[in-house]
Amino acid sequence: MATSPSQTAMPTERSQSSRVLDKAFVWLTGAFAIGVGFVLLAIAFRVGTDALPAIQKFGLSFLTTSRWSVNDEVFGALTQIYGTLVTSFIALLIAVPIGIGVALFLSEDYLPPRIKQPVVFLIELLAAIPSVVYGLWGIFVLIPLLKPFGIWLNTNFGWIPLFSTAPSGPGIYVAGIILSIMILPIIAAISRDSLVAVPAEIRQAAYGLGATRWETIFQVILPAAFSGIVGGIMLALGRAMGETMAVTMVIGNSNSISPSILSQGSTVSSLLANQFAEAGGLQVSSLMYAALILFGLTLVVNVLAEIIVRRFSLKL
Amino acid sequence: MASPEFATALNMKRSSMSPRTLFSSVMTVITFVCAALALIPLVAVLSYVLINGASSFRLSVFTQLPPAPGLTGGGFGNALVGTFLTVGIASLLSIPFGVLAAIFLAEFYRDTKLAETINFLTNVLSGVPSIVIGAFAYAFVVLATGTFSAVAGGFALAVLMLPTIVRTATESLESVPRDFRQAAIGLGATRFQTTVQIVLPAAIPAIITGVMLALARAAGETAPILFTASTSRYWVRSVWEPTATMARLVFDFATAPYKSQQELAWVGSLVLVALVLVTSILSRWIVRKR
Amino acid sequence: MASELQSARKTETVFRTENLNIYYGDFLAVRDISIEIPKNKITAFIGPSGCGKSTVLRCFNRLNDLIKSFHLDGKLFYHDQDLYAPEIDPVEVRRQIGMVFQKPNPFPKSIYDNVAFGPRLLGYKGDMDELVERSLKQAALWDDIKDKLKAMGTDLSGGQQQRLCIARAIAVQPDVILMDEPCSALDPISTLKVEDLLQELKEKYTILIVTHNMQQASRASDRTAFFNVEANAKGQRTGYIVEYDRTEVIFQSPKEQATQAYVSGRFG
Ligand SMILES: Nc1ncnc2c1ncn2[C@@H]1O[C@H](COP(=O)(O)OP(=O)(O)OP(=O)(O)O)[C@@H](O)[C@H]1O
Ligand SMILES: [Mg+2]
């Protein structure tokens, strides 16, 4: 600390109390900062302990059986885990190519900046619309809109197991599509950031060697931005797996596994949304077990995403 | 001099039918289509919410209680109050928590291993599904107090908002120029004085915009509310009883069989979307102005 | 067609410009450029910062086309071919006229892939390993890195990176190489290496080089164009060529007062 004349002239008592205050303040903020990490631990711990009775009773068979009977107190979440994975997969299948396409569109110079900025903003807005609003829109607009398409798929391609059931309105494919809409802005935004971060010099070098725009994109820009894009996709996957309301409202919430994406199903999060409020006893514990699985799944995906994104941002 | 190996390089004339040019054109068209495809759902969702919401809109929706099943009229006055209440409780819990943590991360332990670890955990926390946070709040508050309540809902939303607040506040504090701090410290101010009197005031506008966005998002969150605040058909009398919220009401009425309730779900959606839209545009405008 | 151009490449004048005016939007950046660039010689562009040396250089391989506001009038001939004629594909132009940039800009790929990038684009059918080796040798980099061709190009030192960029540019065996201050990011030893390299390269290629280093221009080049910049009535600073001649003339007995002042360091 600098010792200016005015400071040495100050009463020492005051500077001492202010030093204590200073220390205390740093400690206080430190406690809260560490508290943020503690919250994460608390979630894992509390959900884990509440799941313990179900873990002890069902063990790993919880993951491999699909019977969910409140009356018999037998619970297995295979249907829901399957539903979570399948809907997320459909969502990625649609959102990844379109999202990267959007990102390329917005990172190249197709649009003048005055138009580009609002478009970027609009696409980010997609991420801000509450999920329950997507669900409402899904029920009254998307489901009726997709039904003829589902029927067409079933009548013409019903021999493929994927389309082997007649669509009844809600279903896994509707959930997948609505999820794809919801994660698209994440993929687009993060991919665009990583594409824009590729140094302009590299692009010029490729053009200077006589590469066309798309040769430059595919052979230089996309490889350089690759890890950032993958990180963004992982984040989006985590979001898709945890997304609750919109999925709950359009998936049909039936406890059955079918290879057909036109059939109804449920996900871990829709199970929690439907049953928690009225649950008791071992059912609560089983729901906590399901929540723990979802927590674990998204944790792995998010940590991977975080590591990939970090590695990437350090490199450029 | 060009060697014959590069014979193709000798023709500089443009040919629109060459495979390379064709490929480029096709790819360009594809990206345009992608951009259009991404904007369609946005336009569709917004216009449906606007049209359906506005067509059933009456001012009395803000002041009346929800209609009993099968009856018409009514509103969601209680849910609006409930949303403000839960979001208010969430703010009280998460804003001081988040801002203090951010001060530590941005001012005192910037660029240290500890700060990096906490930033990492913050990002992981923001990836925890909101329904899992709901389950946590259920165990932590509902089971402990024996009742669904606005406090339980507010607690869940607070956990949900915390990482966003920490992140935006940290970024806002870090963007305050270093000169400010050096000037204050050079004058003999302590770290506490520097932070509270110089850095924080400079960062406040940015923090407020970030917090507003987080609040608007929290108001639309349904999953953590479902089995924490639960719902109610009456006006709020206490923070320790089940409380209606806008998001929950939209969910319930969207899946209800009655037309008048479905209409209220659209109006409720309009209110929620307007809330996020207005805050997003407002915060963007503030950021642009500075 | 191919034979036509091949014979065209035999003209002794590689570039000829006629009253070239170059604009960024309404801003006239460079005016009235009329010069001829001879084959298999090194031509240097010198002049104060902002006088438009890079702007002119980037016209020769149509790299300025990437800038939306850019346009020009006047004529620019490459071996009697009007380079800005509507039927000319700028991508094809850049394959014949390579470029080395001020800041070394290797791709974040291996050394090998950096050099092989251009030939692969062109669908090169010959022995790629041999071509890569030959290019790296020509760029005087082979001995440094022959054991680590799989290492990232971005992990090399600045001087090595720049030589890698030169190897990358000559791997497609261009007719001309444009260099925009290729040594400004390099230390004196690397700079000398690149200069030696230039002397070897001019046997096969025509080289245009922008430099701020007077000694480099006088040492390494055969021809020198001195650019200057002048503000007009509207306050726009437009560049132009003051004097263009053999390098000895420019440095020892320039006709213009301004050239004399600049090359002797008494400028401004
Ligand atoms: N992309 C651009 N858009 C608008 N103006 C530009 C652009 N690039 C260059 N200019 C302007 O054109 C003029 C000439 O710039 P140029 O880069 O060609 O100068 P230079 O002689 O290469 O300078 P230096 O020696 O500093 O590299 C400058 O006034 C510059 O501001
Ligand atoms: Mg320049």
PDB file of N, CA and C in Angstrom, chain A residues 63-93:
ATOM      1  N   LEU A  63     -33.022 -48.556 -14.366  1.00  0.00           N
ATOM      2  CA  LEU A  63     -32.642 -48.053 -15.694  1.00  0.00           C
ATOM      3  C   LEU A  63     -33.063 -48.995 -16.809  1.00  0.00           C
ATOM      4  N   THR A  64     -33.360 -50.238 -16.459  1.00  0.00           N
ATOM      5  CA  THR A  64     -33.572 -51.233 -17.506  1.00  0.00           C
ATOM      6  C   THR A  64     -35.000 -51.769 -17.541  1.00  0.00           C
ATOM      7  N   THR A  65     -35.837 -51.335 -16.612  1.00  0.00           N
ATOM      8  CA  THR A  65     -37.232 -51.783 -16.655  1.00  0.00           C
ATOM      9  C   THR A  65     -38.128 -50.580 -16.897  1.00  0.00           C
ATOM     10  N   SER A  66     -39.310 -50.881 -17.440  1.00  0.00           N
ATOM     11  CA  SER A  66     -40.159 -49.758 -17.831  1.00  0.00           C
ATOM     12  C   SER A  66     -41.498 -49.756 -17.087  1.00  0.00           C
ATOM     13  N   ARG A  67     -41.663 -50.619 -16.100  1.00  0.00           N
ATOM     14  CA  ARG A  67     -42.937 -50.625 -15.389  1.00  0.00           C
ATOM     15  C   ARG A  67     -42.942 -49.493 -14.372  1.00  0.00           C
ATOM     16  N   TRP A  68     -43.985 -48.689 -14.380  1.00  0.00           N
ATOM     17  CA  TRP A  68     -44.087 -47.564 -13.447  1.00  0.00           C
ATOM     18  C   TRP A  68     -45.456 -47.656 -12.804  1.00  0.00           C
ATOM     19  N   SER A  69     -45.521 -48.362 -11.693  1.00  0.00           N
ATOM     20  CA  SER A  69     -46.824 -48.616 -11.085  1.00  0.00           C
ATOM     21  C   SER A  69     -46.863 -48.043  -9.672  1.00  0.00           C
ATOM     22  N   VAL A  70     -47.698 -47.035  -9.505  1.00  0.00           N
ATOM     23  CA  VAL A  70     -47.806 -46.409  -8.194  1.00  0.00           C
ATOM     24  C   VAL A  70     -48.460 -47.362  -7.199  1.00  0.00           C
ATOM     25  N   ASN A  71     -49.441 -48.124  -7.659  1.00  0.00           N
ATOM     26  CA  ASN A  71     -50.167 -49.026  -6.748  1.00  0.00           C
ATOM     27  C   ASN A  71     -49.270 -50.124  -6.205  1.00  0.00           C
ATOM     28  N   ASP A  72     -48.453 -50.719  -7.089  1.00  0.00           N
ATOM     29  CA  ASP A  72     -47.592 -51.820  -6.646  1.00  0.00           C
ATOM     30  C   ASP A  72     -46.249 -51.326  -6.130  1.00  0.00           C
ATOM     31  N   GLU A  73     -46.040 -50.015  -6.192  1.00  0.00           N
ATOM     32  CA  GLU A  73     -44.757 -49.448  -5.791  1.00  0.00           C
ATOM     33  C   GLU A  73     -43.592 -50.105  -6.516  1.00  0.00           C
ATOM     34  N   VAL A  74     -43.756 -50.265  -7.836  1.00  0.00           N
ATOM     35  CA  VAL A  74     -42.666 -50.763  -8.672  1.00  0.00           C
ATOM     36  C   VAL A  74     -42.352 -49.689  -9.700  1.00  0.00           C
ATOM     37  N   PHE A  75     -41.096 -49.275  -9.720  1.00  0.00           N
ATOM     38  CA  PHE A  75     -40.763 -48.168 -10.610  1.00  0.00           C
ATOM     39  C   PHE A  75     -39.523 -48.465 -11.446  1.00  0.00           C
ATOM     40  N   GLY A  76     -39.636 -48.200 -12.743  1.00  0.00           N
ATOM     41  CA  GLY A  76     -38.491 -48.283 -13.651  1.00  0.00           C
ATOM     42  C   GLY A  76     -38.641 -47.200 -14.692  1.00  0.00           C
ATOM     43  N   ALA A  77     -37.543 -46.563 -15.049  1.00  0.00           N
ATOM     44  CA  ALA A  77     -37.624 -45.349 -15.880  1.00  0.00           C
ATOM     45  C   ALA A  77     -37.071 -45.547 -17.282  1.00  0.00           C
ATOM     46  N   LEU A  78     -37.034 -46.801 -17.743  1.00  0.00           N
ATOM     47  CA  LEU A  78     -36.447 -47.044 -19.064  1.00  0.00           C
ATOM     48  C   LEU A  78     -37.170 -46.249 -20.156  1.00  0.00           C
ATOM     49  N   THR A  79     -38.505 -46.261 -20.115  1.00  0.00           N
ATOM     50  CA  THR A  79     -39.274 -45.534 -21.131  1.00  0.00           C
ATOM     51  C   THR A  79     -38.839 -44.079 -21.197  1.00  0.00           C
ATOM     52  N   GLN A  80     -38.707 -43.483 -20.007  1.00  0.00           N
ATOM     53  CA  GLN A  80     -38.410 -42.048 -19.960  1.00  0.00           C
ATOM     54  C   GLN A  80     -36.987 -41.759 -20.411  1.00  0.00           C
ATOM     55  N   ILE A  81     -36.049 -42.623 -19.994  1.00  0.00           N
ATOM     56  CA  ILE A  81     -34.671 -42.408 -20.432  1.00  0.00           C
ATOM     57  C   ILE A  81     -34.589 -42.543 -21.947  1.00  0.00           C
ATOM     58  N   TYR A  82     -35.258 -43.572 -22.454  1.00  0.00           N
ATOM     59  CA  TYR A  82     -35.318 -43.761 -23.903  1.00  0.00           C
ATOM     60  C   TYR A  82     -35.917 -42.520 -24.578  1.00  0.00           C
ATOM     61  N   GLY A  83     -37.035 -42.042 -24.026  1.00  0.00           N
ATOM     62  CA  GLY A  83     -37.708 -40.878 -24.612  1.00  0.00           C
ATOM     63  C   GLY A  83     -36.810 -39.648 -24.605  1.00  0.00           C
ATOM     64  N   THR A  84     -36.096 -39.450 -23.493  1.00  0.00           N
ATOM     65  CA  THR A  84     -35.189 -38.297 -23.411  1.00  0.00           C
ATOM     66  C   THR A  84     -34.119 -38.378 -24.493  1.00  0.00           C
ATOM     67  N   LEU A  85     -33.534 -39.572 -24.626  1.00  0.00           N
ATOM     68  CA  LEU A  85     -32.459 -39.708 -25.605  1.00  0.00           C
ATOM     69  C   LEU A  85     -32.986 -39.553 -27.028  1.00  0.00           C
ATOM     70  N   VAL A  86     -34.135 -40.184 -27.313  1.00  0.00           N
ATOM     71  CA  VAL A  86     -34.644 -40.140 -28.683  1.00  0.00           C
ATOM     72  C   VAL A  86     -35.084 -38.728 -29.076  1.00  0.00           C
ATOM     73  N   THR A  87     -35.825 -38.062 -28.185  1.00  0.00           N
ATOM     74  CA  THR A  87     -36.264 -36.705 -28.544  1.00  0.00           C
ATOM     75  C   THR A  87     -35.055 -35.779 -28.722  1.00  0.00           C
ATOM     76  N   SER A  88     -34.055 -35.923 -27.844  1.00  0.00           N
ATOM     77  CA  SER A  88     -32.871 -35.061 -27.977  1.00  0.00           C
ATOM     78  C   SER A  88     -32.156 -35.349 -29.281  1.00  0.00           C
ATOM     79  N   PHE A  89     -32.119 -36.631 -29.633  1.00  0.00           N
ATOM     80  CA  PHE A  89     -31.424 -37.005 -30.866  1.00  0.00           C
ATOM     81  C   PHE A  89     -32.134 -36.410 -32.088  1.00  0.00           C
ATOM     82  N   ILE A  90     -33.470 -36.536 -32.108  1.00  0.00           N
ATOM     83  CA  ILE A  90     -34.226 -35.944 -33.225  1.00  0.00           C
ATOM     84  C   ILE A  90     -33.959 -34.448 -33.286  1.00  0.00           C
ATOM     85  N   ALA A  91     -33.966 -33.816 -32.102  1.00  0.00           N
ATOM     86  CA  ALA A  91     -33.756 -32.364 -32.059  1.00  0.00           C
ATOM     87  C   ALA A  91     -32.403 -31.997 -32.660  1.00  0.00           C
ATOM     88  N   LEU A  92     -31.362 -32.762 -32.283  1.00  0.00           N
ATOM     89  CA  LEU A  92     -30.028 -32.463 -32.824  1.00  0.00           C
ATOM     90  C   LEU A  92     -29.984 -32.690 -34.330  1.00  0.00           C
ATOM     91  N   LEU A  93     -30.633 -33.779 -34.754  1.00  0.00           N
ATOM     92  CA  LEU A  93     -30.624 -34.133 -36.168  1.00  0.00           C
ATOM     93  C   LEU A  93     -31.155 -32.980 -37.024  1.00  0.00           C
TER      94      LEU A  93
END
